Short mmCIF file of N, CA and C and ligand atoms in Angstrom, two decimals:
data_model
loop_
_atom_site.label_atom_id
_atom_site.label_comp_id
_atom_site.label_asym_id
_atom_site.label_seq_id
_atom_site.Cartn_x
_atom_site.Cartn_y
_atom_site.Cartn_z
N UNK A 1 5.88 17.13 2.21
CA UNK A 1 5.83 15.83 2.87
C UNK A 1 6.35 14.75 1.92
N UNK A 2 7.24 13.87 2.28
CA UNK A 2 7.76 12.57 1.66
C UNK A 2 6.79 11.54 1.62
N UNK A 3 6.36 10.68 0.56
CA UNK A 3 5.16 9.82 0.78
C UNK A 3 5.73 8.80 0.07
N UNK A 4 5.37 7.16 0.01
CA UNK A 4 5.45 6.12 -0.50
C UNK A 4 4.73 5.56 -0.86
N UNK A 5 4.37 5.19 -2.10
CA UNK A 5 2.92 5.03 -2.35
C UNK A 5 3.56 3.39 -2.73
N UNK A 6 3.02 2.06 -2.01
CA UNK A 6 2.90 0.82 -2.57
C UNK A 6 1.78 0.32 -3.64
N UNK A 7 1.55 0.15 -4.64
CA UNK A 7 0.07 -0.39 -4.89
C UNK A 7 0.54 -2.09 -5.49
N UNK A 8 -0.41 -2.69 -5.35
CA UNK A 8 -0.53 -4.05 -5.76
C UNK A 8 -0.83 -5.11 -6.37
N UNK A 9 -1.35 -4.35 -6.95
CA UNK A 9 -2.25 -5.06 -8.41
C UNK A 9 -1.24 -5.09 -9.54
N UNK A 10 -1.62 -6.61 -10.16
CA UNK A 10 -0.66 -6.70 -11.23
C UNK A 10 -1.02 -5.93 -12.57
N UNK A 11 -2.54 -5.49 -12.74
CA UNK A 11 -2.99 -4.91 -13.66
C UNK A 11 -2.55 -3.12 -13.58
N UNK A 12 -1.71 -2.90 -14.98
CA UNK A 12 -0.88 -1.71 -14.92
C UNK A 12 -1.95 -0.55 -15.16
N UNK A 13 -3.09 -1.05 -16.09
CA UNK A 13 -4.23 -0.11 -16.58
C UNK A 13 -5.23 -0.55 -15.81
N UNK A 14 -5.36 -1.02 -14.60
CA UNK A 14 -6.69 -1.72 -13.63
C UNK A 14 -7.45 -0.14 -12.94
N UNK A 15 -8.29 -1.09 -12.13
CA UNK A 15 -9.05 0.31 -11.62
C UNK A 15 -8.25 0.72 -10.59
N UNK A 16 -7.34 0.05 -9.64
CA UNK A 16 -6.82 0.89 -8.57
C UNK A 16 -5.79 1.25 -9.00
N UNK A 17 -5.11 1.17 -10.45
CA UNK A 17 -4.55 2.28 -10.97
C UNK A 17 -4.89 3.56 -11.36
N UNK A 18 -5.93 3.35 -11.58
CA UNK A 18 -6.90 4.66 -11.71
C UNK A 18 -6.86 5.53 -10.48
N UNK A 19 -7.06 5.04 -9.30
CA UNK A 19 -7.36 5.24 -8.07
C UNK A 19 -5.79 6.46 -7.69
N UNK A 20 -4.79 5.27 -7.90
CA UNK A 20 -3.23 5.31 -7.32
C UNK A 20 -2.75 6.80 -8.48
N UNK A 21 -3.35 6.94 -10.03
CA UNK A 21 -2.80 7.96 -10.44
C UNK A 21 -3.39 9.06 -10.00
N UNK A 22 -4.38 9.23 -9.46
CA UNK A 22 -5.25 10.72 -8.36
C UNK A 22 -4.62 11.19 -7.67
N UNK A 23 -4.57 10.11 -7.04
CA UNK A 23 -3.81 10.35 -5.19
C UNK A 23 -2.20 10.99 -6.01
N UNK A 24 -1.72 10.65 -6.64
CA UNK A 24 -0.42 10.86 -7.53
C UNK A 24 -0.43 12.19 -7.86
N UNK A 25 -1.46 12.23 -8.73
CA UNK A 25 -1.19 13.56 -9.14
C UNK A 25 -1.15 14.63 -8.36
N UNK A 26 -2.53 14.42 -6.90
CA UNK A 26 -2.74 15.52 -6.23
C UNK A 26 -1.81 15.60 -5.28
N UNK A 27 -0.93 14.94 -4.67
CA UNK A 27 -0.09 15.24 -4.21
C UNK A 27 1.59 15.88 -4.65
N UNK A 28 1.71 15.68 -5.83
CA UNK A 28 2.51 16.52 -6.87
C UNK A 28 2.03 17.86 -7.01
N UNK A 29 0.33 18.23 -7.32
CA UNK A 29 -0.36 19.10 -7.68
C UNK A 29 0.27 20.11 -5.77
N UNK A 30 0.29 19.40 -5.01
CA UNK A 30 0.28 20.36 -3.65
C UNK A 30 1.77 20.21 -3.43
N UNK A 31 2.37 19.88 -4.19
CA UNK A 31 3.45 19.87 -3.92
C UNK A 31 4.44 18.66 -2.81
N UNK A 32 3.96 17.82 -2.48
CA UNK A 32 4.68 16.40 -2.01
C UNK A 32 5.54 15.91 -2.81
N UNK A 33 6.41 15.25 -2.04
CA UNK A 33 7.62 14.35 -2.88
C UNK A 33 6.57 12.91 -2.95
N UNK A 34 6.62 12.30 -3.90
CA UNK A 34 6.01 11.11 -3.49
C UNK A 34 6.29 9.99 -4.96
N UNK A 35 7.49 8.73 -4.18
CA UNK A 35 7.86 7.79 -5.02
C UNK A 35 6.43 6.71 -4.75
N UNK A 36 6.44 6.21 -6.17
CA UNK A 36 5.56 5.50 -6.33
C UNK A 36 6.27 3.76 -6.75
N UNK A 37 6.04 2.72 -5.95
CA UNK A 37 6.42 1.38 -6.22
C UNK A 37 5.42 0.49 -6.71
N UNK A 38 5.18 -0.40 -7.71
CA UNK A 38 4.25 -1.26 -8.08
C UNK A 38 4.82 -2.54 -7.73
N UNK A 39 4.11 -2.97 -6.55
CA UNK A 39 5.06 -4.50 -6.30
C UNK A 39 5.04 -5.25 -7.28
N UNK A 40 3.82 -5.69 -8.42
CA UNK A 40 3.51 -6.54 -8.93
C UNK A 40 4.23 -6.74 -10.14
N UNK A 41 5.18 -5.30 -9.90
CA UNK A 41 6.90 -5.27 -11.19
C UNK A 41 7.66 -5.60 -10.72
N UNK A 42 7.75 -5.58 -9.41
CA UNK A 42 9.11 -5.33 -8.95
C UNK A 42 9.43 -6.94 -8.52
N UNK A 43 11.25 -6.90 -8.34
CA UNK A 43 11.19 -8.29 -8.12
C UNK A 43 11.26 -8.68 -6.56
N UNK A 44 10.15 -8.72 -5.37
CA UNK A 44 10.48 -8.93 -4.74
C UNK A 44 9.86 -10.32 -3.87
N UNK A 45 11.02 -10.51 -3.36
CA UNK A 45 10.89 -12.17 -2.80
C UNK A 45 10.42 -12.32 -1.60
N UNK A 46 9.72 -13.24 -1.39
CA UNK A 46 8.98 -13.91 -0.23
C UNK A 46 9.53 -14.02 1.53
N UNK A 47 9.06 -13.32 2.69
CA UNK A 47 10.09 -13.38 3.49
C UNK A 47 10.18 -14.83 3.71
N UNK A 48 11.59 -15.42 4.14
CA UNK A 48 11.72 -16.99 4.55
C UNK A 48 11.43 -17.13 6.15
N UNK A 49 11.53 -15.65 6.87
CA UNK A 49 11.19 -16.17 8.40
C UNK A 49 12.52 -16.34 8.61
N UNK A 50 13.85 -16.28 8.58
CA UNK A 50 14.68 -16.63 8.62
C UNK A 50 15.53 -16.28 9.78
N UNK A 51 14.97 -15.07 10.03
CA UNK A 51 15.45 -14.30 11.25
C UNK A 51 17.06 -13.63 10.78
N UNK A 52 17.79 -13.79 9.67
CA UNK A 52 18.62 -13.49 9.32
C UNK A 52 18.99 -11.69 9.62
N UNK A 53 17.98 -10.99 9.27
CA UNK A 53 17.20 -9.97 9.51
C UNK A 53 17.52 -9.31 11.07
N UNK A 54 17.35 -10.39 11.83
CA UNK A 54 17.22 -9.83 13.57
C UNK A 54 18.81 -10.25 13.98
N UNK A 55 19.19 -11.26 13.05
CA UNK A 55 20.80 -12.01 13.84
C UNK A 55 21.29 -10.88 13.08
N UNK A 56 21.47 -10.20 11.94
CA UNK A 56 22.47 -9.14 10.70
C UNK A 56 21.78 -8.09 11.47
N UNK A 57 21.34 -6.73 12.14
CA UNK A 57 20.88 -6.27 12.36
C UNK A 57 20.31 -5.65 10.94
N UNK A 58 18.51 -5.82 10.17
CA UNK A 58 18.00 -4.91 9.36
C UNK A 58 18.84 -5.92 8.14
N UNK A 59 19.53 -6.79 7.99
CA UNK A 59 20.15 -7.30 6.52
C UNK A 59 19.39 -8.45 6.24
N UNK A 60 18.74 -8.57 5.22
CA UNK A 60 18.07 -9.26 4.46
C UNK A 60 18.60 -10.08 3.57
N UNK A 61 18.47 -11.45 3.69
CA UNK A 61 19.24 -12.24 2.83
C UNK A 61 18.95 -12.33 1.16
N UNK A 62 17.39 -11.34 0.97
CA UNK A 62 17.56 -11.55 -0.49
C UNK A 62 17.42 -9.96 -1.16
N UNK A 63 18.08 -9.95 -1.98
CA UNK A 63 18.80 -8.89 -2.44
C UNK A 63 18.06 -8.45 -3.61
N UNK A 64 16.83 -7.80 -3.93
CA UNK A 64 15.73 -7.73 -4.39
C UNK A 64 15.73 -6.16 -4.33
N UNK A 65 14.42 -5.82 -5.20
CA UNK A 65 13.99 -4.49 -5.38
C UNK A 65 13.47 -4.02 -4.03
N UNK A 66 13.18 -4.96 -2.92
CA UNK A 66 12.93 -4.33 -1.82
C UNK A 66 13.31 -3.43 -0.98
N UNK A 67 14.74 -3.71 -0.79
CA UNK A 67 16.26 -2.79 -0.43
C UNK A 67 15.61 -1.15 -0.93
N UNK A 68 15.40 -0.69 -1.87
CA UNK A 68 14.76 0.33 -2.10
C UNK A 68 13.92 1.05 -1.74
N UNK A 69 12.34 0.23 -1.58
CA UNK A 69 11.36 0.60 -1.00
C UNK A 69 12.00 1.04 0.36
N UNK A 70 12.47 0.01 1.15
CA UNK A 70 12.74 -0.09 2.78
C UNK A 70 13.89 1.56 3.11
N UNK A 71 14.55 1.47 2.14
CA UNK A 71 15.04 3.32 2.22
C UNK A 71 14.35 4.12 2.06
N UNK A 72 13.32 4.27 1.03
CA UNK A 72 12.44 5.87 1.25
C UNK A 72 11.16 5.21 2.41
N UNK A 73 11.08 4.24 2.65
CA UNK A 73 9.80 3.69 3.48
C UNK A 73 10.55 4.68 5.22
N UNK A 74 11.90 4.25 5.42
CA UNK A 74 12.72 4.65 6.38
C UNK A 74 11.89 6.18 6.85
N UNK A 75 12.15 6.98 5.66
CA UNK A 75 12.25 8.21 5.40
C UNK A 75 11.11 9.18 5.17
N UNK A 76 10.17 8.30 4.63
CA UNK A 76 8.54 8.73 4.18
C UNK A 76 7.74 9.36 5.74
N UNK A 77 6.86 10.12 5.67
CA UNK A 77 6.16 10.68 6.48
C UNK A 77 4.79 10.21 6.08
N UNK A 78 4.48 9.50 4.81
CA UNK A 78 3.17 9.10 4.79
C UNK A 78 3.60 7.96 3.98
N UNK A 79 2.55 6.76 3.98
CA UNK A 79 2.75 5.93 2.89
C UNK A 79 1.18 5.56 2.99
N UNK A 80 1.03 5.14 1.38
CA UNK A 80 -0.02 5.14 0.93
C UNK A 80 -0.44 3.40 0.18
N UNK A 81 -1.43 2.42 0.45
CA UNK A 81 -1.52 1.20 0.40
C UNK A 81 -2.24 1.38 -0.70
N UNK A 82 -2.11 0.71 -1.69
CA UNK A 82 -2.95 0.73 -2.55
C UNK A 82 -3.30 -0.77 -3.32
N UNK A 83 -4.70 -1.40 -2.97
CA UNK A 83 -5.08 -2.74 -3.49
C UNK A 83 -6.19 -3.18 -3.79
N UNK A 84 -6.31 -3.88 -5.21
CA UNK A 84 -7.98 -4.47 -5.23
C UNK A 84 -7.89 -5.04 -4.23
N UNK A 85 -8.99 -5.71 -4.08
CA UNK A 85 -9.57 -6.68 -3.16
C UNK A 85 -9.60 -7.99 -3.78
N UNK A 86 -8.40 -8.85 -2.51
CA UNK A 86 -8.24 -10.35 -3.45
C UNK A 86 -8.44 -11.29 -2.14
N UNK A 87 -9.95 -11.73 -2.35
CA UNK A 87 -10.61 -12.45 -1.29
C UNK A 87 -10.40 -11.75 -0.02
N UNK A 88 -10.89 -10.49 -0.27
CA UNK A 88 -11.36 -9.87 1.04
C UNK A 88 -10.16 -9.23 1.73
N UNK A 89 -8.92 -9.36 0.91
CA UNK A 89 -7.43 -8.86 1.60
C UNK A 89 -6.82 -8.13 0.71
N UNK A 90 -6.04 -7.84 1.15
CA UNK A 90 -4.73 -7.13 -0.26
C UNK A 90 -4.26 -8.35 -0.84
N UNK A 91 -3.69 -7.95 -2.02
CA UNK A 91 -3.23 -8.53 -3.02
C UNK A 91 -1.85 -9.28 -2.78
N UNK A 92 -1.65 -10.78 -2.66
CA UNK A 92 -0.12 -11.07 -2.40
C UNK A 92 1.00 -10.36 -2.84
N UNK A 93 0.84 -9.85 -3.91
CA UNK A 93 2.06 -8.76 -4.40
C UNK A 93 2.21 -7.91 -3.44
N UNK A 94 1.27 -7.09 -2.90
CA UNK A 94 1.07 -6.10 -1.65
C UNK A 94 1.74 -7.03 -0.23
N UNK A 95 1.42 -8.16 0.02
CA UNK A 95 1.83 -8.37 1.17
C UNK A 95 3.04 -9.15 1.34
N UNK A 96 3.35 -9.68 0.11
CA UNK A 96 4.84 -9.60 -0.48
C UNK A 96 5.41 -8.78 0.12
N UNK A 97 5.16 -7.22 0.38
CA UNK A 97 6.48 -6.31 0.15
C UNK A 97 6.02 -5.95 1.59
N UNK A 98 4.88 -5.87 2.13
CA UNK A 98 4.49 -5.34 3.88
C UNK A 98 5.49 -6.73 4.53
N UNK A 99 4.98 -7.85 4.37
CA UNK A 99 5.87 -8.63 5.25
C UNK A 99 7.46 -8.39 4.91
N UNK A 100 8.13 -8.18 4.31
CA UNK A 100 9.75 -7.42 4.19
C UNK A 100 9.47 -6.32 5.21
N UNK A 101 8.66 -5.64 5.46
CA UNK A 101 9.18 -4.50 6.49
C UNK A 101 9.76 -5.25 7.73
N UNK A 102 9.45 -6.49 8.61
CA UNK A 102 9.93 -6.85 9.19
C UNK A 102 11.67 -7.22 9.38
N UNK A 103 12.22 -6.84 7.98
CA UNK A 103 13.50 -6.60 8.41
C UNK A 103 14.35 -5.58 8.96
N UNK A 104 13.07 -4.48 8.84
CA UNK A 104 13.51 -3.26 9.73
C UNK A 104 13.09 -2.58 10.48
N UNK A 105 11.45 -3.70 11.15
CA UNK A 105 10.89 -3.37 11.77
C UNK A 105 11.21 -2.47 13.07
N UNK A 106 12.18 -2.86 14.02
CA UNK A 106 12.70 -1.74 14.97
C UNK A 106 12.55 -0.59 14.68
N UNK A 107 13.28 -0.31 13.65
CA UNK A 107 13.54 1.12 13.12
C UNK A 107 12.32 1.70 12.73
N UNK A 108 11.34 0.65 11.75
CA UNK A 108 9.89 1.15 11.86
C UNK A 108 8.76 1.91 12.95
N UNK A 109 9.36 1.26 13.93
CA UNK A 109 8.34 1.46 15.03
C UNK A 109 9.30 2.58 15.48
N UNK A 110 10.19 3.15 15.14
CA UNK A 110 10.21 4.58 15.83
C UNK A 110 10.31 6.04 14.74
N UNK A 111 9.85 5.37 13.39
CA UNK A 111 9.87 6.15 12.46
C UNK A 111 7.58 6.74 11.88
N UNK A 112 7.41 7.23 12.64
CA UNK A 112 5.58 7.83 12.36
C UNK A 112 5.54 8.11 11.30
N UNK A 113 4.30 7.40 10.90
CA UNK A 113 3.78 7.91 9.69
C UNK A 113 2.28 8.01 9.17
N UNK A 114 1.99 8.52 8.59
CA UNK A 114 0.12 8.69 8.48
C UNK A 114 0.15 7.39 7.39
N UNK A 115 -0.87 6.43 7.36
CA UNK A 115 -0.99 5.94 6.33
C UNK A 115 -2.25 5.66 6.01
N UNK A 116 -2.28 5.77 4.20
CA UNK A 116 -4.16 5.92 3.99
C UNK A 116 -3.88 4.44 3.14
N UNK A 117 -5.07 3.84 3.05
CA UNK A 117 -5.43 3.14 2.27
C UNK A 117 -6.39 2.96 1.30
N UNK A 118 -6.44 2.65 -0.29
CA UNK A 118 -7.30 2.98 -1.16
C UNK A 118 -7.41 1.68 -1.88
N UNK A 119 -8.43 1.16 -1.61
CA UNK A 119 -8.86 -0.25 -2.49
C UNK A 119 -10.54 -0.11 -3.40
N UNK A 120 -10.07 -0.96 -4.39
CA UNK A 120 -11.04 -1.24 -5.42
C UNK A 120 -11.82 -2.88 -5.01
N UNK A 121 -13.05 -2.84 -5.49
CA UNK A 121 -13.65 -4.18 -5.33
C UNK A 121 -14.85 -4.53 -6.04
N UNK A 122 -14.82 -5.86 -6.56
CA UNK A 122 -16.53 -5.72 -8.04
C UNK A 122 -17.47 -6.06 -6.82
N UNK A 123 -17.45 -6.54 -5.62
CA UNK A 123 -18.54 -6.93 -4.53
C UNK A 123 -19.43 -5.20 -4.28
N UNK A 124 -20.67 -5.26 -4.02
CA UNK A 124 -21.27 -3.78 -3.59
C UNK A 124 -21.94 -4.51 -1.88
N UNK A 125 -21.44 -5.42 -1.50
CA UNK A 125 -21.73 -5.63 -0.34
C UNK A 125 -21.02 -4.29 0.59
N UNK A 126 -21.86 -4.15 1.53
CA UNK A 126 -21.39 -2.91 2.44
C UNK A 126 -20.03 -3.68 3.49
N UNK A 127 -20.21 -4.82 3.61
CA UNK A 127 -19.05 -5.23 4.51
C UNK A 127 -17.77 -6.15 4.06
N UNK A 128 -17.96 -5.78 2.36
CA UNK A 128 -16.86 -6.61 1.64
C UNK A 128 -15.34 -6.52 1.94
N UNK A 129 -15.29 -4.83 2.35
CA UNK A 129 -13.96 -4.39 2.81
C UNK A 129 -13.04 -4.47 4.26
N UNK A 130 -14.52 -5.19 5.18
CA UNK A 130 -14.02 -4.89 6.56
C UNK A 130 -12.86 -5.63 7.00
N UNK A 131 -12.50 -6.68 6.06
CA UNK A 131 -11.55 -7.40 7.31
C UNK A 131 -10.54 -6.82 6.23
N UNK A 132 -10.03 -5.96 5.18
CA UNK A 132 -9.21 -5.12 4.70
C UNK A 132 -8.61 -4.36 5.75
N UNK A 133 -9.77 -3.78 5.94
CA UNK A 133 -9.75 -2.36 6.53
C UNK A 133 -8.93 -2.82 7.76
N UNK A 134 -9.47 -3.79 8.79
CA UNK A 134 -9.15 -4.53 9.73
C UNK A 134 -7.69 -4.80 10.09
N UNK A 135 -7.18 -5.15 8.97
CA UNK A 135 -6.00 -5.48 8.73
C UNK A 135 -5.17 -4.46 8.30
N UNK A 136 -5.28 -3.18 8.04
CA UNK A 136 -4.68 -2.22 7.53
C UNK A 136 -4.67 -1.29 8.97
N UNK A 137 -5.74 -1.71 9.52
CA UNK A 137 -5.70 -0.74 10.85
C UNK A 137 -5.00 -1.57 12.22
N UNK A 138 -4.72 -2.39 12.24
CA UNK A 138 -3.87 -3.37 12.82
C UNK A 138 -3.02 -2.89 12.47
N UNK A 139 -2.26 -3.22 11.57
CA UNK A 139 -0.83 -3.14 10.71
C UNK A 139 -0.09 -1.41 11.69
N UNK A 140 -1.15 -0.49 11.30
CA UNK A 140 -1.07 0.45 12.07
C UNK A 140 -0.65 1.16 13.19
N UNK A 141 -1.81 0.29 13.95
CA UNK A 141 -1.78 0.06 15.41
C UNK A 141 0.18 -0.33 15.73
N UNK A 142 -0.30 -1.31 15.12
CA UNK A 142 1.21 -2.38 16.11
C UNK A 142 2.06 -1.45 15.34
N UNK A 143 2.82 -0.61 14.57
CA UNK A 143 3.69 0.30 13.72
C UNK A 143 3.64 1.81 14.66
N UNK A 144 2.79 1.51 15.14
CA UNK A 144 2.68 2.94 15.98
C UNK A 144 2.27 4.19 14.89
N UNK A 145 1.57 4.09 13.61
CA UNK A 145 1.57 4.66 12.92
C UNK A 145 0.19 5.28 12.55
N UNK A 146 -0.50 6.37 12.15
CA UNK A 146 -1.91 6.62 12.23
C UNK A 146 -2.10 6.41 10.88
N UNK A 147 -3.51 6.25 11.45
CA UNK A 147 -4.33 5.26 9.92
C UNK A 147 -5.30 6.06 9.64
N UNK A 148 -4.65 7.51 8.70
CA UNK A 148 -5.24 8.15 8.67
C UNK A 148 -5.97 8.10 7.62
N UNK A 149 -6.68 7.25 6.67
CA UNK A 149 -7.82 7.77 5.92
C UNK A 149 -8.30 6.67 4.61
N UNK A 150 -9.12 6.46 4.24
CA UNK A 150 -10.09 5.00 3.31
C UNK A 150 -10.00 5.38 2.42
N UNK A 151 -10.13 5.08 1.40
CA UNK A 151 -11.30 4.88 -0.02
C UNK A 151 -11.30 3.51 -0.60
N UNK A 152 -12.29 3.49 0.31
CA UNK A 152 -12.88 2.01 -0.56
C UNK A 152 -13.73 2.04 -1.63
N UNK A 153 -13.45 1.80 -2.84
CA UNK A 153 -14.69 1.71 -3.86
C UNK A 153 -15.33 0.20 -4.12
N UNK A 154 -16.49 0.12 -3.82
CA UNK A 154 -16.90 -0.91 -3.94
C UNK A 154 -17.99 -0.87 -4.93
N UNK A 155 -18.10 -2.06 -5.68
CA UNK A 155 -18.87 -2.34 -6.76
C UNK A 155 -18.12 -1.58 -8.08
N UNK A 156 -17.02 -2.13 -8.16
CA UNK A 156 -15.43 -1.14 -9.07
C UNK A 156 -14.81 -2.60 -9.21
N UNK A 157 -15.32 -3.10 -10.61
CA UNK A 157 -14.80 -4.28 -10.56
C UNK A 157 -13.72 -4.32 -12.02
N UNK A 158 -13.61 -3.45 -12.67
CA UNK A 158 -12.79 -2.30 -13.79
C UNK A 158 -13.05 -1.54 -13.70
N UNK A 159 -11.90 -0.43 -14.45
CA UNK A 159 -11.82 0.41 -14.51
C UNK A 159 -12.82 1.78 -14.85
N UNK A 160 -13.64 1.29 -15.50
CA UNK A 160 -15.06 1.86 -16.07
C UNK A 160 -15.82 2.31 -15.05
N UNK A 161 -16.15 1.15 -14.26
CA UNK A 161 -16.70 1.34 -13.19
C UNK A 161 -16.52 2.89 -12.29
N UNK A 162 -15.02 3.17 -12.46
CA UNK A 162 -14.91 4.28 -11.64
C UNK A 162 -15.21 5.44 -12.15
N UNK A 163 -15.46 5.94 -13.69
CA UNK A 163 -16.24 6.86 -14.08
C UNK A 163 -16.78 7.83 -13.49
N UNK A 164 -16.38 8.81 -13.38
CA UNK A 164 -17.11 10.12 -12.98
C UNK A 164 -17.54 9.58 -11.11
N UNK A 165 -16.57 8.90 -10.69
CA UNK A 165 -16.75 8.25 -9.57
C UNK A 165 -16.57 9.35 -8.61
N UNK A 166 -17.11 9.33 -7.42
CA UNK A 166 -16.84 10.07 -5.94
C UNK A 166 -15.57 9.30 -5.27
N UNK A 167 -15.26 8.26 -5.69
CA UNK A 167 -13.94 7.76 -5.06
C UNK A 167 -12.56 8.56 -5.83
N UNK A 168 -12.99 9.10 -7.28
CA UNK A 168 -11.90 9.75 -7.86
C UNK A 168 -11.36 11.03 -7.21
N UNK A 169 -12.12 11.70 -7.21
CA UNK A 169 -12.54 12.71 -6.44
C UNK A 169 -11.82 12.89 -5.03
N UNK A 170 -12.35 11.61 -4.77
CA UNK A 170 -11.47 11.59 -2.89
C UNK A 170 -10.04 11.57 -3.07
N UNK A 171 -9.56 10.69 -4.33
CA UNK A 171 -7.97 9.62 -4.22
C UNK A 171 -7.48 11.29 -4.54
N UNK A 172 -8.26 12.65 -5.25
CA UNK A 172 -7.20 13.59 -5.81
C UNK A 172 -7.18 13.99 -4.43
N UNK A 173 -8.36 14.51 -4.08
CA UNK A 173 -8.04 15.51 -2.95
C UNK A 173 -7.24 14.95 -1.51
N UNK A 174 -7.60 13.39 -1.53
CA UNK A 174 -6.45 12.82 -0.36
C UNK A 174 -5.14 13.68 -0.73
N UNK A 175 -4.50 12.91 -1.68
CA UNK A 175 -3.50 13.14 -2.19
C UNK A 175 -2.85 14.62 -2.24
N UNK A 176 -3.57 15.30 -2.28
CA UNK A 176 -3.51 17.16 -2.34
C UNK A 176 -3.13 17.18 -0.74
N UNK A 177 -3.66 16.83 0.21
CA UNK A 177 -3.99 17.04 1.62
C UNK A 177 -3.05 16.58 2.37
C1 FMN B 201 -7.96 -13.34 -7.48
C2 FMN B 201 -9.04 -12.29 -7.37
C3 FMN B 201 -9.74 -12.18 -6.19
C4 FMN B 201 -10.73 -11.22 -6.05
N1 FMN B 201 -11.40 -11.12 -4.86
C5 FMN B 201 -12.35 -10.19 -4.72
C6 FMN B 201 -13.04 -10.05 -3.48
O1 FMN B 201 -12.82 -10.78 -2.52
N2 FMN B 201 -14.00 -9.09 -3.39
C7 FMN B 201 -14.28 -8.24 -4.43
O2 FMN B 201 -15.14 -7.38 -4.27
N3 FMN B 201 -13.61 -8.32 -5.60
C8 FMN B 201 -12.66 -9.27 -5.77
N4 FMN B 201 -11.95 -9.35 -6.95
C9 FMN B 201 -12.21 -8.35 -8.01
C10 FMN B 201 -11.18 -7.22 -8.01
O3 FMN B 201 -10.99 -6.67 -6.73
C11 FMN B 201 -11.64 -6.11 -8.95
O4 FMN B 201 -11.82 -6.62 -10.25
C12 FMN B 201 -10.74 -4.90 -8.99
O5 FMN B 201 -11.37 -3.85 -9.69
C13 FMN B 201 -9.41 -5.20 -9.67
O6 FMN B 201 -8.60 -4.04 -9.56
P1 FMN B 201 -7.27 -3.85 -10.45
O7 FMN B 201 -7.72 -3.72 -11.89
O8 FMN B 201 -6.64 -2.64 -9.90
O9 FMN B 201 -6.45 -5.08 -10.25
C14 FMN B 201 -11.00 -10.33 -7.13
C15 FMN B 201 -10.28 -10.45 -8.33
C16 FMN B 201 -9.33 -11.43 -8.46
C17 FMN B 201 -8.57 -11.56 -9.76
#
């Protein structure tokens, strides 16, 4: 299986790097192709709304590391979200690069794909993640795409935190699966 793994955090040694190298490995370990993008390197720019996109059919007026993602994204059979929790949402770096799909959205919506999502968070409230989740399962929905599977770690506010964690555990064996 072809997979795309986005994650979003600007922290290269953070905890949902921790998270994002599991899911990594175990899907290497089972054998998946799976490119991995860190928005929070990459240089990509803000959509303007421009519609440039819908008048060019799919051409994007800014010429960024995005162009990349949006080819194996094309092509991927799974893609994988990966974000702390920044006020209850993904990380602008993360939605930086989701709002660019709209330049090829058409093509999106007839291209399926499973997508899991794996976020970190220092809150241990039980409903810290919901309007995440909310929004990841939306995103979904309207993509025509299944939203197939969580790990939320909550009360993971570094990396430490995840220690001998049951969320580690999950991100390998997702990733294997
Ligand atoms: C700007 C900002 C906003 C945050 N918002 C939340 C939040 O709403 N809920 C929460 O539980 N943690 C929040 N956190 C904590 C991070 O989610 C947490 O420290 C996480 O482990 C960071 O992961 P990373 O090292 O992969 O970036 C926030 C941190 C920052 C810097």
């Amino acid at each position: 299986m072809k997979i795309v793994m986005l994650t979003g955090s600007p922290h290269i040694q953070g905890t949902t790097a921790l998270l994002a190298d599991e899911f990594y490995a175990g899907a290497l370990e089972a054998g998946h192709e799976i490119v991995r993008f860190d928005t929070a390197q990459l240089k990509i720019e803000p959509c303007l709304g421009c519609d440039h996109c819908r008048i060019i059919s799919g051409s994007c007026v800014h010429e960024d590391d995005m162009n990349q993602i949006l080819d194996h994204l094309l092509e991927a059979e799974a893609l994988v979200l990966v974000t702390p929790l920044y006020y209850f949402g993904m990380t602008a770096q993360l939605k930086r690069a989701v709002d660019r799909f709209y330049a090829i959205n058409p093509a999106l919506l007839e291209a399926p794909k499973k997508v899991y999502l794996i976020s970190a968070g220092a809150d241990q409230d039980p409903w810290a993640m919901e309007a995440l989740v909310a929004h990841y399962r939306t995103i979904c929905r309207y993509l025509n795409w299944e939203a197939a599977g969580e790990i939320l770690a909550l009360g993971a506010g570094v990396p430490r935190d995840l220690e001998g964690s049951e969320a580690l555990v999950k991100a390998r064996r997702m990733g294997k699966a």
